[in-house]
Coordinates of C-alpha atoms and ligand atoms in Angstrom, one line a residue:
M1 CA -1.3 -31.1 3.5
E2 CA -2.9 -32.7 0.4
N3 CA -6.5 -31.9 1.5
E4 CA -8.0 -28.6 0.6
L5 CA -9.3 -26.6 3.6
D6 CA -12.8 -27.1 4.9
A7 CA -14.9 -24.2 3.6
S8 CA -17.2 -24.3 6.6
I9 CA -14.5 -23.2 9.1
P10 CA -13.8 -19.5 8.9
F11 CA -10.7 -19.6 11.1
I12 CA -8.0 -22.1 12.0
K13 CA -5.9 -21.3 15.0
G14 CA -2.3 -21.9 15.7
R15 CA -0.8 -24.4 13.2
G16 CA 1.3 -21.7 11.4
G17 CA 3.0 -21.0 14.7
V18 CA 4.4 -24.5 14.9
I19 CA 5.1 -25.8 11.4
C20 CA 6.5 -24.0 8.4
R21 CA 4.0 -24.2 5.5
G22 CA 6.9 -24.3 3.0
C23 CA 9.6 -26.7 4.3
L24 CA 7.5 -28.3 7.1
G25 CA 10.3 -27.4 9.6
R26 CA 9.6 -26.5 13.2
N27 CA 12.2 -23.8 13.7
L28 CA 10.0 -20.7 13.7
F29 CA 10.3 -17.5 15.6
S30 CA 8.1 -14.4 16.0
G31 CA 8.6 -11.6 13.4
L32 CA 5.8 -9.2 14.3
D33 CA 2.6 -9.5 16.3
L34 CA 0.0 -7.0 15.2
G35 CA -2.7 -8.2 17.7
E36 CA -6.3 -8.7 16.6
L37 CA -7.3 -6.9 13.4
P38 CA -10.3 -7.0 11.1
I39 CA -9.8 -8.6 7.7
A40 CA -8.3 -5.9 5.6
N41 CA -10.6 -5.9 2.6
E42 CA -13.8 -6.3 4.6
L43 CA -15.6 -2.9 4.8
L44 CA -18.6 -1.8 6.8
Q45 CA -22.0 -1.1 5.2
S46 CA -22.6 1.8 7.5
S47 CA -20.6 4.1 9.8
E48 CA -22.0 2.1 12.7
G49 CA -21.3 -1.5 13.5
S50 CA -18.1 -3.5 13.7
L51 CA -16.3 -6.3 12.0
D52 CA -14.9 -9.6 13.3
K53 CA -11.3 -9.4 14.3
F54 CA -8.7 -12.2 14.0
P55 CA -5.1 -12.5 15.4
L56 CA -2.4 -11.3 13.0
H57 CA 1.0 -12.6 13.9
L58 CA 3.9 -12.9 11.4
R59 CA 6.2 -15.8 12.2
I60 CA 9.5 -16.6 10.3
C61 CA 11.0 -19.9 9.5
A62 CA 14.7 -19.8 10.4
D63 CA 15.4 -22.7 8.1
C64 CA 13.9 -21.6 4.8
G65 CA 13.2 -17.9 5.3
L66 CA 9.4 -18.1 4.7
G67 CA 7.2 -15.7 6.6
Q68 CA 3.7 -16.8 7.5
V69 CA 0.8 -15.8 9.6
E70 CA 0.3 -18.0 12.6
D71 CA -3.5 -18.3 12.4
V72 CA -5.5 -18.8 9.2
V73 CA -8.7 -17.1 8.2
T74 CA -10.0 -19.4 5.4
P75 CA -9.8 -18.2 1.8
E76 CA -13.5 -18.8 1.4
R77 CA -14.1 -16.1 4.0
I78 CA -11.6 -13.7 2.4
F79 CA -11.7 -14.1 -1.4
R80 CA -15.2 -15.0 -2.5
D81 CA -16.3 -11.4 -2.5
Y82 CA -13.1 -9.7 -3.3
R83 CA -13.0 -5.9 -4.0
Y84 CA -9.5 -5.5 -5.3
L85 CA -9.3 -4.9 -9.1
S86 CA -5.9 -4.9 -10.7
S87 CA -7.1 -2.6 -13.5
M88 CA -7.6 0.3 -11.1
S89 CA -3.9 1.2 -11.3
T90 CA -2.3 2.4 -14.6
T91 CA 1.1 1.3 -13.2
F92 CA -0.1 -2.3 -12.9
L93 CA -1.7 -2.2 -16.3
Q94 CA 1.5 -1.0 -18.0
H95 CA 3.6 -3.6 -16.0
A96 CA 1.3 -6.4 -17.2
A97 CA 1.3 -5.3 -20.8
D98 CA 5.1 -4.9 -20.8
F99 CA 5.5 -8.5 -19.4
V100 CA 3.4 -10.0 -22.1
N101 CA 5.0 -8.0 -24.9
Q102 CA 8.5 -8.9 -23.8
R103 CA 7.7 -12.7 -23.7
V104 CA 6.1 -12.5 -27.2
Q105 CA 9.1 -10.6 -28.5
E106 CA 11.5 -13.1 -27.0
G107 CA 9.8 -15.7 -29.2
M108 CA 8.5 -17.7 -26.3
F109 CA 5.4 -18.9 -28.1
S110 CA 4.8 -21.3 -31.0
P111 CA 1.4 -22.0 -32.6
G112 CA -0.7 -24.2 -30.3
D113 CA 1.0 -22.9 -27.1
W114 CA -1.3 -21.8 -24.3
V115 CA -0.9 -19.6 -21.2
L116 CA -2.4 -20.1 -17.7
E117 CA -2.7 -17.3 -15.2
I118 CA -3.5 -18.2 -11.6
A119 CA -5.5 -15.4 -9.8
S120 CA -6.1 -13.6 -13.1
N121 CA -8.3 -11.0 -11.4
D122 CA -10.2 -8.9 -13.9
G123 CA -8.2 -10.0 -16.9
Y124 CA -5.8 -7.0 -16.6
L125 CA -2.8 -9.2 -17.8
L126 CA -4.3 -12.0 -20.0
K127 CA -6.2 -9.5 -22.2
N128 CA -2.7 -8.6 -23.6
F129 CA -2.4 -12.1 -25.1
L130 CA -5.7 -11.8 -27.1
P131 CA -4.3 -9.6 -30.0
Y132 CA -1.5 -12.1 -30.5
G133 CA -4.0 -15.0 -30.9
I134 CA -2.4 -16.9 -28.0
M135 CA -4.8 -19.0 -26.0
A136 CA -5.0 -17.8 -22.4
I137 CA -7.0 -19.3 -19.5
G138 CA -7.5 -17.6 -16.2
V139 CA -8.2 -19.0 -12.8
E140 CA -10.0 -16.6 -10.5
P141 CA -12.1 -17.6 -7.5
A142 CA -13.7 -14.3 -6.8
E143 CA -16.9 -14.6 -8.8
N144 CA -17.5 -10.9 -9.1
V145 CA -14.0 -10.3 -10.5
A146 CA -14.0 -13.4 -12.8
E147 CA -17.2 -12.0 -14.4
I148 CA -15.4 -8.9 -15.5
S149 CA -12.6 -11.0 -17.0
R150 CA -15.1 -13.1 -18.9
G151 CA -16.6 -9.9 -20.3
L152 CA -13.3 -9.3 -22.0
G153 CA -13.5 -12.6 -23.7
I154 CA -11.1 -14.5 -21.5
H155 CA -11.9 -18.0 -20.5
T156 CA -11.9 -17.7 -16.7
I157 CA -12.4 -20.6 -14.2
P158 CA -14.0 -19.4 -10.9
E159 CA -12.1 -21.7 -8.6
F160 CA -9.1 -21.8 -6.3
F161 CA -6.0 -23.3 -7.9
S162 CA -5.1 -26.8 -6.4
T163 CA -3.6 -30.1 -7.5
R164 CA -7.2 -31.2 -8.4
L165 CA -7.7 -28.3 -10.8
A166 CA -4.2 -28.7 -12.2
K167 CA -4.9 -32.4 -13.1
E168 CA -8.2 -31.3 -14.8
L169 CA -6.4 -28.6 -16.8
L170 CA -3.7 -31.0 -17.9
T171 CA -6.1 -33.6 -19.1
K172 CA -8.1 -31.0 -21.1
Y173 CA -5.4 -28.8 -22.5
G174 CA -1.9 -30.4 -22.0
H175 CA 1.1 -28.5 -20.5
P176 CA 0.9 -24.7 -20.8
K177 CA 4.0 -22.9 -22.2
L178 CA 3.8 -20.3 -19.5
I179 CA 2.2 -20.2 -16.1
I180 CA 1.9 -16.8 -14.5
A181 CA 1.1 -16.5 -10.8
N182 CA 1.4 -12.9 -9.7
N183 CA 0.7 -11.8 -6.2
V184 CA -1.1 -15.1 -5.4
M185 CA 1.5 -17.5 -3.9
A186 CA 1.3 -15.4 -0.7
H187 CA -2.5 -15.8 -0.8
V188 CA -2.7 -19.6 -0.5
P189 CA -2.8 -21.2 3.0
D190 CA -1.8 -24.6 1.6
L191 CA 1.4 -23.6 -0.1
I192 CA 2.6 -27.1 -0.8
N193 CA -0.6 -28.1 -2.5
F194 CA -0.3 -25.0 -4.7
V195 CA 3.3 -25.8 -5.7
K196 CA 2.4 -29.4 -6.3
G197 CA -0.3 -28.1 -8.7
L198 CA 2.3 -26.1 -10.5
A199 CA 4.5 -29.1 -10.8
I200 CA 1.7 -31.2 -12.3
L201 CA 1.2 -28.6 -15.1
C202 CA 4.9 -28.0 -15.6
G203 CA 6.0 -29.8 -18.8
E204 CA 9.5 -30.0 -20.2
K205 CA 9.1 -26.7 -22.0
T206 CA 7.0 -24.9 -19.4
Q207 CA 8.2 -21.8 -17.6
I208 CA 6.6 -20.5 -14.5
S209 CA 6.7 -16.8 -13.6
I210 CA 5.8 -15.9 -10.0
E211 CA 5.8 -12.2 -8.9
N212 CA 5.5 -11.4 -5.2
P213 CA 6.6 -8.6 -2.9
S214 CA 9.6 -9.8 -0.9
L215 CA 9.9 -10.5 2.8
A216 CA 13.3 -8.8 2.8
N217 CA 11.5 -5.5 1.8
I218 CA 9.0 -5.9 4.6
L219 CA 12.1 -6.0 6.9
I220 CA 14.3 -3.4 5.3
E221 CA 11.8 -0.9 4.0
M222 CA 9.4 -1.2 7.0
Q223 CA 6.6 -2.4 4.8
F224 CA 4.7 -4.0 7.7
D225 CA 1.4 -2.6 6.4
T226 CA 1.5 -5.4 3.8
I227 CA 0.9 -7.9 6.5
Y228 CA -2.7 -8.8 6.5
H229 CA -4.8 -12.0 6.8
E230 CA -5.1 -12.6 3.1
H231 CA -1.3 -12.8 2.9
Y232 CA -0.7 -16.2 4.5
S233 CA 2.9 -16.4 3.3
Y234 CA 5.7 -13.8 2.8
L235 CA 8.2 -15.0 0.3
S236 CA 12.0 -14.9 0.1
A237 CA 14.0 -16.3 -2.8
Y238 CA 15.4 -19.0 -0.5
A239 CA 11.9 -20.0 0.7
V240 CA 10.7 -20.2 -2.9
A241 CA 13.7 -22.3 -3.9
T242 CA 13.2 -24.7 -1.0
V243 CA 9.5 -25.3 -1.4
S244 CA 10.0 -25.7 -5.2
Q245 CA 12.8 -28.2 -4.9
K246 CA 10.9 -30.3 -2.4
N247 CA 8.0 -30.6 -4.9
G248 CA 9.9 -31.2 -8.1
L249 CA 10.5 -27.7 -9.4
Q250 CA 13.6 -25.5 -9.7
L251 CA 14.1 -21.8 -9.1
F252 CA 16.4 -20.9 -12.0
K253 CA 16.3 -17.1 -12.1
V254 CA 15.1 -14.1 -10.0
D255 CA 14.4 -10.7 -11.5
Q256 CA 14.2 -7.7 -9.2
L257 CA 11.2 -5.5 -9.9
S258 CA 10.2 -2.0 -8.7
I259 CA 6.4 -2.8 -8.8
H260 CA 4.6 -2.9 -5.4
G261 CA 7.5 -1.1 -3.7
G262 CA 9.9 -3.9 -4.6
S263 CA 8.8 -7.3 -5.8
N264 CA 10.7 -10.3 -7.1
R265 CA 9.9 -12.4 -10.1
Y266 CA 10.8 -16.0 -9.5
W267 CA 11.3 -18.2 -12.6
L268 CA 10.6 -21.9 -12.1
R269 CA 10.8 -25.0 -14.3
N270 CA 11.0 -28.8 -13.8
F271 CA 13.8 -29.8 -11.5
S272 CA 17.0 -31.1 -13.1
E273 CA 20.5 -31.5 -11.5
R274 CA 22.1 -30.7 -14.8
S275 CA 20.2 -27.4 -15.7
F276 CA 21.9 -24.1 -15.7
V277 CA 20.9 -21.8 -12.8
D278 CA 21.2 -18.1 -13.3
L279 CA 23.7 -16.3 -11.0
S280 CA 20.8 -14.1 -9.7
V281 CA 19.6 -17.0 -7.6
N282 CA 22.7 -17.2 -5.5
A283 CA 23.0 -13.5 -5.4
F284 CA 19.5 -13.3 -3.8
F285 CA 20.3 -16.0 -1.3
Q286 CA 23.4 -14.0 -0.2
S287 CA 21.6 -10.7 0.1
E288 CA 18.7 -12.1 2.0
K289 CA 21.1 -13.6 4.5
A290 CA 22.9 -10.3 4.8
T291 CA 19.6 -8.5 5.8
G292 CA 19.3 -10.7 8.9
L293 CA 16.0 -12.1 7.7
F294 CA 16.7 -15.5 9.2
E295 CA 17.7 -14.2 12.6
A296 CA 15.2 -13.7 15.5
S297 CA 17.3 -10.8 16.9
E298 CA 16.9 -8.7 13.8
W299 CA 13.2 -9.0 14.1
V300 CA 13.3 -7.9 17.7
N301 CA 14.8 -4.7 16.5
Y302 CA 12.2 -4.5 13.8
R303 CA 9.4 -4.6 16.3
V304 CA 10.8 -1.6 18.1
K305 CA 11.0 0.3 14.9
V306 CA 7.4 -0.6 13.9
S307 CA 6.1 0.6 17.3
K308 CA 7.9 3.9 16.8
I309 CA 6.4 4.4 13.3
L310 CA 2.9 3.7 14.6
E311 CA 3.4 6.0 17.5
D312 CA 4.7 8.9 15.3
F313 CA 1.9 8.5 12.8
H314 CA -0.7 8.6 15.6
K315 CA 0.9 11.7 17.1
W316 CA 1.0 13.4 13.8
L317 CA -2.7 12.7 13.1
S318 CA -3.8 13.8 16.6
E319 CA -1.8 17.0 16.6
R320 CA -2.8 18.1 13.1
S321 CA -6.5 17.4 13.6
E322 CA -6.4 19.2 16.9
D323 CA -4.9 22.2 15.0
G324 CA -8.0 22.2 12.8
M325 CA -6.4 20.6 9.7
R326 CA -8.8 18.7 7.4
I327 CA -7.0 15.4 6.9
Y328 CA -8.2 12.9 4.3
G329 CA -6.9 9.6 3.2
Y330 CA -6.4 8.4 -0.3
G331 CA -6.7 4.7 -1.3
A332 CA -8.9 2.5 0.9
A333 CA -6.5 -0.3 0.3
A334 CA -5.7 -3.2 2.7
K335 CA -2.5 -1.3 3.7
A336 CA -4.7 1.5 5.1
S337 CA -6.7 -1.0 7.1
T338 CA -3.6 -2.5 8.7
I339 CA -2.1 0.8 9.7
L340 CA -5.3 2.5 10.9
N341 CA -6.4 -0.5 12.9
S342 CA -2.9 -0.8 14.5
I343 CA -3.1 2.7 16.1
D344 CA -5.4 4.0 18.7
L345 CA -7.1 6.3 16.1
E346 CA -9.2 9.1 17.5
L347 CA -12.7 9.5 16.0
G348 CA -12.8 12.1 13.3
S349 CA -9.0 12.6 12.9
I350 CA -9.3 11.4 9.3
T351 CA -12.4 13.0 7.7
A352 CA -12.8 10.4 4.9
I353 CA -10.8 8.2 2.6
A354 CA -11.2 8.7 -1.2
D355 CA -10.9 5.8 -3.6
A356 CA -11.5 5.6 -7.3
S357 CA -13.1 2.1 -7.0
L358 CA -16.9 2.1 -7.2
E359 CA -16.8 -1.2 -5.3
K360 CA -15.5 0.6 -2.2
Q361 CA -17.2 4.0 -2.4
N362 CA -20.1 4.5 0.1
R363 CA -18.7 1.8 2.4
F364 CA -16.9 2.5 5.6
M365 CA -13.5 1.4 6.9
P366 CA -12.9 0.3 10.5
P367 CA -12.1 1.1 13.3
H368 CA -14.5 4.1 13.3
G369 CA -16.4 3.6 10.1
I370 CA -14.4 6.2 8.1
E371 CA -16.4 6.9 5.0
I372 CA -15.0 5.9 1.6
I373 CA -15.8 8.7 -0.9
S374 CA -15.2 9.4 -4.5
P375 CA -12.1 11.4 -5.6
E376 CA -14.5 14.2 -6.7
K377 CA -15.9 14.4 -3.1
L378 CA -12.4 14.7 -1.8
F379 CA -11.6 17.6 -4.1
A380 CA -14.9 19.3 -3.1
G381 CA -14.0 18.7 0.6
K382 CA -11.0 21.1 0.4
P383 CA -8.5 19.1 2.4
T384 CA -5.4 20.6 3.9
D385 CA -3.6 17.3 4.0
V386 CA -4.0 13.9 2.3
V387 CA -2.4 10.7 3.4
I388 CA -1.7 8.3 0.5
F389 CA -2.0 4.8 1.9
P390 CA -0.9 2.7 -1.2
W391 CA 2.7 3.9 -1.1
N392 CA 3.6 1.4 -3.8
I393 CA 1.8 3.7 -6.4
K394 CA 2.4 7.0 -4.6
S395 CA 3.9 8.8 -7.7
E396 CA 0.9 7.9 -9.8
I397 CA -1.6 9.0 -7.1
A398 CA 0.4 12.1 -6.2
S399 CA 0.4 13.4 -9.8
Y400 CA -3.3 12.7 -10.1
L401 CA -4.0 14.5 -6.8
G402 CA -1.6 17.3 -7.7
A403 CA -3.5 18.0 -10.9
N404 CA -6.9 18.1 -9.0
L405 CA -6.1 19.8 -5.7
G406 CA -5.0 23.3 -4.9
E407 CA -1.4 24.3 -4.5
G408 CA -1.5 24.5 -0.7
V409 CA -2.6 20.9 -0.1
R410 CA 0.1 18.7 1.4
L411 CA 0.4 15.0 0.4
W412 CA 1.9 12.4 2.8
C413 CA 2.9 8.8 3.2
A414 CA 3.1 7.0 6.5
I415 CA 5.6 4.3 5.4
P416 CA 8.6 4.0 6.1
E417 CA 7.8 7.0 8.3
I418 CA 5.5 9.9 8.0
H419 CA 6.9 12.1 5.2
Q420 CA 5.7 14.6 2.7
V421 CA 5.3 13.5 -0.9
I422 CA 6.1 15.8 -3.7
K423 CA 3.3 16.4 -6.2
Ligands
ZN3 ZN1 10.5 -23.3 6.3

């Protein structure tokens, strides 16, 4: 597990169906098999053509509660030309600024301290350290995104985080005071190497903050559209505690967050038998157990519910478009790709999908090359109905659409079931 993956291989079959990437146990069962899907953030250059498809099968470790995809599409294929910019959402920007301000106000930093963010994206979070004069370094492998961050004056290293890079950073800068790893631990195929890298950089006074949507929410809130190839792992508090402890770190606190439709913030530090562990850790272990997350039978029920949601959404789309409604989508996010490619979508039932990101506009989403247009084009298209795919920021999008679309336009979300969203 120490070796980094070979960049020349785009796809590795099977291993994740046998061995847990967190605890190395072999007690895995099937959570949800979505069949073969295109990579969620890969878009078509024209309305014709097709994209490669890869199997997408979520498996669960009954021992540690880690979810993982059975087959691996390599990060080099997925992340080098990445089109997701964190700064596109005002909700995320505010969340990032609040996090930094709270840490500074708590008195976390002394002169000379530095902060590392892994997967620092376009600098949406680290830029908040600059006015305080705190040194911040970002690690961001997507060259196109790292470039934006550098433009803000943030030292950004265009690499994947690994034990090798951790050793380099330690030699050059010493232990950071804070390591931030938001929405990235799910994105690494070699989870153990990643955690070992964190442990290398974790000094006596280092705290590590990891935010990630929780597997329990995928199960309870029916958030199956967050399963896609770039998410290799699906974290639970118990899985994070297990993989941390096996590699010299300790989960000492868990915060529950409303961002991304329910995320957890896991706080790690060096492992010590004597350290105080916050009550939240055990509370999360208990509540995860109570959801049935570790039990195969619970996931059998889940599969039935997912099929019903997909069936209902498909029926809703077909009937409305046959009735002559002009249905558009909003948010050409990975979630949209998972759900649209999991149903037998009829050609033309969604006219187009609007997205504010210039990186996505004028491209086309599979399966039928649905055009991605600007929000202005959506407003000009006079839709009757708009499906908001990124349900995690639906209020932000609904108020934006409400202000720009006529009174009669209906807004919808497909998760946890098709329902109307109030503007
Ligand atoms: Zn495991």
